[in-house]
XYZ file of C-alpha atoms in Angstrom:
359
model
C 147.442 5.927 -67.373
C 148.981 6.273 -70.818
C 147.522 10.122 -71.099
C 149.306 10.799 -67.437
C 152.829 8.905 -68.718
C 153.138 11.063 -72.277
C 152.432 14.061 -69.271
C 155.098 12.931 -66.980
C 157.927 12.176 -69.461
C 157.017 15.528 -71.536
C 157.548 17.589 -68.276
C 160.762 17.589 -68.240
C 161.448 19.629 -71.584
C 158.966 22.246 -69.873
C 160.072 22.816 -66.932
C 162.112 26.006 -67.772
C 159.090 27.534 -69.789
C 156.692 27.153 -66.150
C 159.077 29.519 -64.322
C 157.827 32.987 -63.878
C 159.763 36.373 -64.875
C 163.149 36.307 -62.605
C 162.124 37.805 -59.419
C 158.413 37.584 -59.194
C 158.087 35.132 -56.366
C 161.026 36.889 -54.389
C 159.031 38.500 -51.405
C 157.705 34.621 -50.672
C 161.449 33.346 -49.845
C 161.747 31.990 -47.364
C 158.212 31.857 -45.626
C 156.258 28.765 -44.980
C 152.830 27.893 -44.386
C 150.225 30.966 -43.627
C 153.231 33.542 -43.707
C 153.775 32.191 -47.226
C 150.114 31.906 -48.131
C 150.291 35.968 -47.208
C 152.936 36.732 -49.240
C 151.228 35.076 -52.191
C 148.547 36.540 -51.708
C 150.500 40.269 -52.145
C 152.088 39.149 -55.119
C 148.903 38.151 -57.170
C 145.780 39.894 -55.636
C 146.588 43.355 -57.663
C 145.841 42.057 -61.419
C 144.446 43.426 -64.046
C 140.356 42.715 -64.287
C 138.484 42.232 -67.471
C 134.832 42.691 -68.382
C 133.005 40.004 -68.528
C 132.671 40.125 -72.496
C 136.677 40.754 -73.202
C 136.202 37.135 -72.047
C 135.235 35.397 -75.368
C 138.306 37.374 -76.786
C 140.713 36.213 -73.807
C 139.751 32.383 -74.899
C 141.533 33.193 -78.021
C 144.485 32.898 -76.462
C 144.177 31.053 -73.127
C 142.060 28.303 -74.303
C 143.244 27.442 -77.908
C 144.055 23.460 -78.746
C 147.339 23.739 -80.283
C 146.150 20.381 -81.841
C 143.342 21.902 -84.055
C 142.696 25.434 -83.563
C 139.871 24.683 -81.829
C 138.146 25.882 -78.702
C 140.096 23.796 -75.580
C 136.781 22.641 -73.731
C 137.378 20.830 -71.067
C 133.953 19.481 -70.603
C 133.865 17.848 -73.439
C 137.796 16.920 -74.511
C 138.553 12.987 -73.934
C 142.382 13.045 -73.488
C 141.935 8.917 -72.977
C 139.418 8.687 -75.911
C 137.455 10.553 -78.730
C 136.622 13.256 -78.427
C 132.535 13.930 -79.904
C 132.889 17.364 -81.000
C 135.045 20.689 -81.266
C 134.093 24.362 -80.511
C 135.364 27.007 -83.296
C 136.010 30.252 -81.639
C 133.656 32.866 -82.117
C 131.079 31.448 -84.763
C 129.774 28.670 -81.832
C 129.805 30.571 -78.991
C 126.705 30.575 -76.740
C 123.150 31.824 -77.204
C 120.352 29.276 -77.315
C 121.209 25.561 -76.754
C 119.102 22.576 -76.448
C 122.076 19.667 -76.327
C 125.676 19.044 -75.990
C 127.930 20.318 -78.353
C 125.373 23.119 -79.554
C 127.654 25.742 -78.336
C 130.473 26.891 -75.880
C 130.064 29.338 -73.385
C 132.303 31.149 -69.771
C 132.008 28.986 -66.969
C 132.895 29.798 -63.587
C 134.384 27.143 -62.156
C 134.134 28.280 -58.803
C 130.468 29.790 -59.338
C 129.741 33.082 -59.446
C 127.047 32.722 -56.536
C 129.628 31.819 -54.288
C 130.779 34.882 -54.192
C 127.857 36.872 -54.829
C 128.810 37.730 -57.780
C 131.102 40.119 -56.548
C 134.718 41.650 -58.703
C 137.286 41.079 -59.513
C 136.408 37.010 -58.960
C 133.505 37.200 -61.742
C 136.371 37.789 -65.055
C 139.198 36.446 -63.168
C 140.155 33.805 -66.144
C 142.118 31.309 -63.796
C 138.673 29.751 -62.666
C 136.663 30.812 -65.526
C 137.320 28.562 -68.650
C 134.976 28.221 -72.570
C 132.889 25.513 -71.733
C 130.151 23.214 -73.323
C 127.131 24.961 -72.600
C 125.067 22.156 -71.841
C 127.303 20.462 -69.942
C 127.942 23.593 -68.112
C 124.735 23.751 -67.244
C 123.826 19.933 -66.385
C 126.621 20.913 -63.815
C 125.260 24.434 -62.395
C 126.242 25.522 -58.730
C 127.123 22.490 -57.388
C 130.149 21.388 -55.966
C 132.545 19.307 -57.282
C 133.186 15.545 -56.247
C 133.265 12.141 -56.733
C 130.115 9.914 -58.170
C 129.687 6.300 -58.464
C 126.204 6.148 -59.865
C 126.229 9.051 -62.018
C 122.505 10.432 -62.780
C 123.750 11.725 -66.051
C 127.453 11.927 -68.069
C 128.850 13.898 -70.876
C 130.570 12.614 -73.632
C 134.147 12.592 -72.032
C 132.981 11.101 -68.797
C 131.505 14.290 -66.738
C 129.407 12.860 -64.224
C 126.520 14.619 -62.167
C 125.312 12.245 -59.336
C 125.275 11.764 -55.419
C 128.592 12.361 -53.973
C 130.963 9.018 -52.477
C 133.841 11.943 -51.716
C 134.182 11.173 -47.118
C 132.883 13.857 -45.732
C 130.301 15.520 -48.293
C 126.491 14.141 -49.120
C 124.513 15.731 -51.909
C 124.594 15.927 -55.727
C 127.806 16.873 -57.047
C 129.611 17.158 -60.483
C 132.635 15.069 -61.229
C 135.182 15.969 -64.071
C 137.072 14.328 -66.575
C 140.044 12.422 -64.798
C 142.538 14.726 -66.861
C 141.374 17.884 -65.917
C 140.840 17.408 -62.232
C 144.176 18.873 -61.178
C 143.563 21.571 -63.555
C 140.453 22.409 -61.592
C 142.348 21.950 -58.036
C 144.660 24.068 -58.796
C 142.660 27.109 -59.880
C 140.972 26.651 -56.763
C 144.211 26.722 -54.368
C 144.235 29.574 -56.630
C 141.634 31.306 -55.083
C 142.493 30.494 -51.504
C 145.417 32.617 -52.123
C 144.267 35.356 -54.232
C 141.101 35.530 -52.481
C 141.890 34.749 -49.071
C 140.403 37.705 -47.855
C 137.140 37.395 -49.198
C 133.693 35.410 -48.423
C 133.628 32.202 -51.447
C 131.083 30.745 -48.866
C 127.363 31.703 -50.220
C 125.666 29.210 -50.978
C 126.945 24.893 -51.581
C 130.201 26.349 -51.602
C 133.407 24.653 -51.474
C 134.662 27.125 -49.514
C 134.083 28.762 -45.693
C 135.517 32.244 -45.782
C 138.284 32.441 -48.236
C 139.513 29.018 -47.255
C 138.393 25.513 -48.644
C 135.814 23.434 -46.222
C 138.256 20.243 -44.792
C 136.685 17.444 -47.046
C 137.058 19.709 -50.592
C 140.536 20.517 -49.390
C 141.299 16.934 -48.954
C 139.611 15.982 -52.259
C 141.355 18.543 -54.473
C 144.961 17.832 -52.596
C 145.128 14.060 -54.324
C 143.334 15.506 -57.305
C 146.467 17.730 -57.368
C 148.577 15.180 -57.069
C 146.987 12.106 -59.387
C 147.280 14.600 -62.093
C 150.185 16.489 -62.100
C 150.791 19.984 -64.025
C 150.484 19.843 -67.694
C 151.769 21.906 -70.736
C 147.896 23.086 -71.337
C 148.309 24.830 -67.789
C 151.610 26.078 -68.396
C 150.245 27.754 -71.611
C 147.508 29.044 -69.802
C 149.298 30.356 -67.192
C 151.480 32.286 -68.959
C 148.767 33.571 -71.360
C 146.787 34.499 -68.519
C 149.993 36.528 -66.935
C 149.521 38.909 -70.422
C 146.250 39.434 -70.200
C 145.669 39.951 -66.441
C 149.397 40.616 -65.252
C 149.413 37.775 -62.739
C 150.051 34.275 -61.987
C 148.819 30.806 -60.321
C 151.952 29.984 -58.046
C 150.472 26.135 -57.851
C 151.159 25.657 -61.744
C 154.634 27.303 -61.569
C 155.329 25.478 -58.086
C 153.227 22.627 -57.558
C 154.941 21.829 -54.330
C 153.221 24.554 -52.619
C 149.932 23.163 -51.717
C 152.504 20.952 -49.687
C 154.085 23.935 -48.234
C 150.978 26.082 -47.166
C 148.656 22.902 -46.494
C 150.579 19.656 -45.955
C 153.424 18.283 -44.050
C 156.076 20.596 -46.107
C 154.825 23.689 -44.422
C 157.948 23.334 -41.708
C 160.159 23.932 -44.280
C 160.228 27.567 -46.147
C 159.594 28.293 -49.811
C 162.791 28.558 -52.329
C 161.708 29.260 -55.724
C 163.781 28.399 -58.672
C 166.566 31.318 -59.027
C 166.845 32.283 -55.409
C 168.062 28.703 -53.966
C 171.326 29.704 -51.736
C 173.852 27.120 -53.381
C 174.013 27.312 -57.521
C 173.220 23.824 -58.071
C 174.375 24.499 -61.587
C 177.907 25.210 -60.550
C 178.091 22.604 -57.234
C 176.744 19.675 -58.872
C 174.966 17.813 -61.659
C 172.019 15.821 -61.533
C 171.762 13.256 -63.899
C 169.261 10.955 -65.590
C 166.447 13.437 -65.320
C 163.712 12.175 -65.807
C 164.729 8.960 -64.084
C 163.602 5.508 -64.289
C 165.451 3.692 -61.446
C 168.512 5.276 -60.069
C 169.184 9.290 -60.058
C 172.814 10.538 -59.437
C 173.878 13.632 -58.160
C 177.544 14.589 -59.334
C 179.139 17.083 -56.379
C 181.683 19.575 -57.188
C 184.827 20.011 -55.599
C 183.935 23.004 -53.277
C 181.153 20.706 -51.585
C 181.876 19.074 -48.393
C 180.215 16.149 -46.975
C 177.882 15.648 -45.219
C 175.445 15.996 -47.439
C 171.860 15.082 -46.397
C 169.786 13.909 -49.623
C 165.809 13.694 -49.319
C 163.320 13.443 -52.167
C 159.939 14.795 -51.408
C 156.339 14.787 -53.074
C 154.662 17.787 -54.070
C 153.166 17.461 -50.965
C 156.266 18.054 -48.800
C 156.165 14.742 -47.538
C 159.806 13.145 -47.425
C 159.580 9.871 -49.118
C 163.488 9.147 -49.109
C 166.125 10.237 -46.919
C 170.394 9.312 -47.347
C 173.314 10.931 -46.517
C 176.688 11.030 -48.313
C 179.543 10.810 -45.587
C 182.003 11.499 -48.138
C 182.716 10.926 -52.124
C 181.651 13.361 -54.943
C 178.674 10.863 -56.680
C 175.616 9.824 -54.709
C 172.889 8.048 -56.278
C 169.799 7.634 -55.110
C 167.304 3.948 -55.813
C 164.250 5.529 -57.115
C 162.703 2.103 -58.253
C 160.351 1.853 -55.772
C 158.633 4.782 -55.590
C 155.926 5.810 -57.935
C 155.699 7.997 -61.188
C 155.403 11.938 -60.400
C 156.958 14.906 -60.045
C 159.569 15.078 -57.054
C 161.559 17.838 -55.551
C 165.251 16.767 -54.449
C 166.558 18.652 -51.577
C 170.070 18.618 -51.396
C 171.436 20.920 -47.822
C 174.748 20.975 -45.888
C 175.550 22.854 -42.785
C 175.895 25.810 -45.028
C 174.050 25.111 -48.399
C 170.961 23.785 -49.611
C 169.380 23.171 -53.101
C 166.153 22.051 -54.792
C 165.972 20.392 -58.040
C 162.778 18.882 -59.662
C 163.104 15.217 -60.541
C 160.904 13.480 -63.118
C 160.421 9.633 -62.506
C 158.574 7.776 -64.700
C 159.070 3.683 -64.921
């Protein structure tokens, strides 16, 4: 809990450094569910592709603890405790190994057997992250999931063991807690980039290009109990460098809402393109918030203005509207910590804003 609060409250100062180049999300205005999981899928399918050893020099600067120096493994990094050991890049990279912490190697984190192996998945570095080798191989092809009674756990608290997620049986691998949504979200990744292509082979995930209903379901609250860090936001842009593309769902993590939850009635507005300047008509103020946030309207705005605060899953969770007045402020108290999006619309204006609450 204490790991996920620093997270929250530090989001706000990051924000601006998560948006993409002006203009790269433009041809998905406007579009909502499968018409916008299309247009994603234009905008980030043609990308660069590495070989499979540029890899170990990609890590360099994708994967780097800004900490230490050291490799960023998130098999074996213990945001909520210690961590046993640390990778050095290049001089401990996998070979032999008989243990954990021997070495560090490229795991797929969708594996490569899913999709028979096939390019440009195998080097696509949004799935494919440096690795404790033994750990990467306790975990092997199998899917990921939840475990009660692990059969075996690595030193930050990756479990292997038979799977409690509803509607899955079978041995499954369970990450650390703080790396979960990083893992859901390079897999909504995939749905998008990938949608065209077979992920099924094997366990899989995945049916088609699409996730199976009960790893969709899974990864969705993964996505949402741990919100977007500045490790992904690093990556991301890193990644965009190397391979000249991007993961929407770190720059916009409301759009698993909007392509597979309740927000998919309403279209996509990324930051930039909103019709109404919300810089000019109106401030919004304290942000992040603790129990009240207050939206300042300018002159030019005329009521009614319909407030709602939604979850990154689309789903309204408070609804008001301002009959007339230029300050409406909004009792926040109840809900819970997270990252909200506050959707401010008139007969002929609307704006989204991202709201930080945190208690």
């Amino acid at each position: 809990m204490r790991y996920r609060l620093i997270t929250i409250l530090m989001l706000f100062s990051m924000l601006l450094s998560a948006q993409a180049p002006a203009g790269y999300y433009q041809n998905a205005a406007n579009k909502k569910g499968y018409a916008l999981r299309c247009a994603l899928y234009s905008i980030v399918k043609n990308h660069s592709s590495l070989s499979y050893s540029d890899l170990w020099g990609a890590f360099y600067t994708t994967d780097k603890n800004p900490a230490n120096n050291k490799v960023w493994d998130i098999y074996s990094d213990n945001p909520n405790g210690n961590t046993a050991y640390y990778f050095n890049f290049g001089t401990d990279q996998c070979g032999n190994y008989s243990s954990e912490g021997d070495c560090y190697n490229r795991e797929h984190s969708i594996p490569k057997s899913w999709f028979n192996d096939a390019a440009p998945m195998y080097t696509d570095l949004f799935h494919i992250y440096p690795t404790d080798g033994w750990v990467n191989n306790k975990r092997g092809n199998m899917p990921l999931g939840e475990v009660n009674n692990p059969s075996w756990s690595s030193t930050n608290g990756s479990k292997v063991g038979p799977c409690t997620t509803a509607g899955h049986s079978g041995t499954v691998f369970e990450p650390n807690d703080a790396y979960k949504g990083d893992l859901a979200r390079s897999y909504f990744y995939f749905t998008v980039c990938y949608m065209d292509k077979n992920l099924g082979y094997e366990q899989s995930m995945f049916s088609g290009g699409s996730l199976q209903p009960w790893a969709l379901a899974m990864l969705i609250r993964w996505h949402n109990e741990d919100p977007v860090s500045q490790k992904e936001i690093d990556r991301n842009n890193a990644i965009y460098a190397i391979q000249h593309n991007r993961n929407p769902f770190i720059d916009y993590p409301e759009l698993v809402g909007k392509i597979f939850g309740s927000d998919s009635v309403n279209v996509f507005n990324p930051t930039g393109i909103d019709d109404w300047d919300i810089s000019k008509c109106c401030q919004v103020y304290p942000n992040p918030a603790r129990d009240k946030v207050s939206v300042v309207l300018s002159a030019d705005v005329f009521a009614p203005v319909t407030f709602q605060l939604l979850n990154m899953m689309g789903q309204v969770m408070m609804q008001e509207i301002q009959e007339s007045g230029d300050i409406h402020t909004l009792d926040v108290s109840a809900l819970p910590e997270g990252i909200y999006i506050l959707r401010a619309q008139t007969d002929k204006y609307h704006i989204h804003k991202k709201i930080i609450i945190s208690h």
